[in-house]
């Protein structure tokens, strides 16, 4: 193992499903630097803003360094004994279904494999589900309905070889940035047409040929209309349909009844008929068409139908299994695919085998030599937490996911975690979920652990360790095996490292597999430990016999009993909960450019936080007017499930009647700004995936009476505030505070945040009317330790200068000390403004200045400032700044 390596280690980015290769190096002082791996086929040397900042996420701030029982640090022995004995006792008393695991697409394949094996083969329950339930479950269910197995036929080259790429329910520019860059490069070379289907005008929609801003949840209607159109105009591949599919006539009949004309589709989707026609004609005319889909499709009460409505169009035209064609579900998490391969979903067994075939169950039982194999699917995430809440599940182990934030109806999930008899959490850092744990197990993080992940195009890559494990943390596979051993299953979990686990996983994929399961990596089952260490990225299948298939589904044969793919007749249906008089706005939730999920890592990196430093809800101008909301107001948002507060941004990119809130904000970073408590737990009937993209809410303005800003070296969690959020900066944190109390009460409340011990060194000022308050504290050396400013809304002085002082440990000069309470620098300082390009830390003011000096294109602004010249995710924002300047110039 390469601990503290001075040379570069080839590993893989732990964020999105693009699965970029990373070269990481640890310096003697522990500082980690990263760059894109030029030899990795996913990214060929590039990294996006999140990947490029990985070196800034490996610090110890917030890390869990030792096991804890009831909040008290303890030894591994004691913690593991307790976990094993409590699980064993619970199973003995209440049966195997009284225990459960909730795991994650961010675990490595080896971690995932042993967790699944323990629960399904040895504890004997199907109760292991994963956060992929919130993410990929509808795609899995749709693929299984259409193809008979969870097959993703697409590869990244398809996006480069297509003439038309349809991006539906995907904000590729922000969520799969490197893949988006590859697409844009191909477009520059060959003129690829891009259609974006998304109710919002996203950064992805900013660079396309046609944006269809459909009403939320109307995708089935749109794609049914497309299928009906293809049948009507005769763009159906009859040979393919009759040789390789079934269900064509029924699917077309259903689609035609649902969507008889583009006009009907246009009315139902809330878009112009000419745009519908343009899309249909483009698709009909373009042989090489790829349809990429992600959470706008999956996270819906009809997500599986949406997937099949899309797949139907590709099957009808035979545009699948060939270069530049195909439906392409892009995965979110780094190892969402690996999790599906090992069978981490409660309704899958292992290695693409399921509970619906008794032969599969028997086969897996024999392979594992399992004493008590599960014979039935377990509880899916939403049902699982309900069962935890009502006491059916009494012992729960959560690994690598933060359900207190990311589950829908998160308020109820938190109550369930609180009520759970015995809760074990394995994580890398403190989170809103770890707060509820009876036993907390410190897991080794990225850079410290070894294993494999599979990306969106089925490519397996190695993650490799390049730094020593922090504190007493251990890799997840080892923790699971240690517990299994203590539960009496030692023989089956006697692995000496991830390579041994991987070999077993590979062998299972090939076990009695004579072509029935396309997931076959049997050729890797005989790897030595050295082979495994050197494993270069490769796509599955890697079958034991024969050469690896270059392309899946190329022969028109599918892993169904009759070898045919199935078109599925689907009909458009409404969302699970419709908007109405009490909750008139459809709330959509999703991702911001520089944040990863619940911000446990990206939220600690100043340059990643500075593009969107506060929780913001975007609403359409008409809705803002109706509610009397303006930019910068504090909004109170409530659904039937819970509430949140966020700053308002009025945006023309938002459809009237809808709003967008990022999914990221947890209790570690803001008061009540999470999407989880608002989101609906209603699920798709086939996949069990919740409708995270649609929940009816009402929004009103909070009467904010005071605002404040605390600049401090300390990381604290304020309590008692109506609203706060925090942002990391060099040297500490900046807290934005506000409230609806009177200003003097606001001052009292805010002052409590100043550490008591600093009181002597505190200089303070309160104005005569008691409306504004300013305070600053210096450390022993005379450098700024913290500063607090409180004032009525709109009257806070700028805090940029105070923030810049925090980063320096230099004692303040007399003039600076004098100026502290004004908040203003004694000498003018350039303010770069909110960061737009986080790769090169370029602020909005610098870009505006470059535009003002005559740079009027992305290229010239990039040449002058470097903004937008690396990962490209900020290019649409730069384009907007240029366009705004043009508009102003024209006025
Ligand atoms: N920056 C960043 N990148 C990430 C992640 C991250 O946290 N941050 N997470 C990763 C993960 S796990 C995932 S799953 C992926 C998700 O990647 P994406 O699915 O691309 O991202 P989202 O923002 O969740 O949702 C995509 C879009 O669906 C749209 N949408 C909402 N409702 C509908 C609808 O009814 N129909 C259609 N057609 N569209 C709709 C939303 O407006 C949104 O723009 O991103 C991955 N990449
Ligand atoms: N409202 C709304 N909710 C959503 C979504 C949405 O669009 N809207 N999207 C959903 C989707 S697609 C997803 S994927 C989920 C993501 O939701 P989560 O999985 O809850 O989000 P993360 O913040 O990625 O949580 C991962 C946790 O694992 C820890 N961790 C990282 N590496 C390791 C490791 O190696 N071992 C262990 N043991 N722990 C580790 C991290 O510190 C972190 O606490 O959110 C879902 N929730
Ligand atoms: S696109 Fe960015 S986040 Fe995704 S794998 Fe590549 S570097 Fe990581
Ligand atoms: Mo996801």
Coordinates of C-alpha atoms in Angstrom, one line a residue, residues 86-100 119 122-127 372 391-395 487:
X86 CA -26.7 -6.3 19.5
X87 CA -27.4 -7.4 15.9
X88 CA -27.2 -11.1 17.0
X89 CA -29.5 -10.6 19.9
X90 CA -32.0 -8.6 17.9
X91 CA -32.1 -11.3 15.2
X92 CA -32.5 -14.1 17.8
X93 CA -35.3 -12.3 19.5
X94 CA -37.2 -10.8 16.6
X95 CA -36.0 -12.5 13.5
X96 CA -33.7 -11.3 10.7
X97 CA -36.1 -8.8 9.3
X98 CA -35.8 -6.8 12.5
X99 CA -32.4 -5.6 11.4
X100 CA -31.3 -3.6 8.3
X119 CA -27.2 -9.3 5.1
X122 CA -25.8 -14.9 6.4
X123 CA -28.3 -12.7 8.4
X124 CA -30.9 -14.0 6.0
X125 CA -32.9 -10.8 5.3
X126 CA -33.3 -8.7 2.1
X127 CA -33.1 -5.6 4.3
X372 CA -29.8 -18.7 5.6
X391 CA -40.2 -0.3 15.6
X392 CA -40.4 -3.1 13.1
X393 CA -36.7 -2.6 12.3
X394 CA -34.9 -2.4 15.7
X395 CA -31.2 -2.3 14.7
X487 CA -21.5 -12.8 14.5

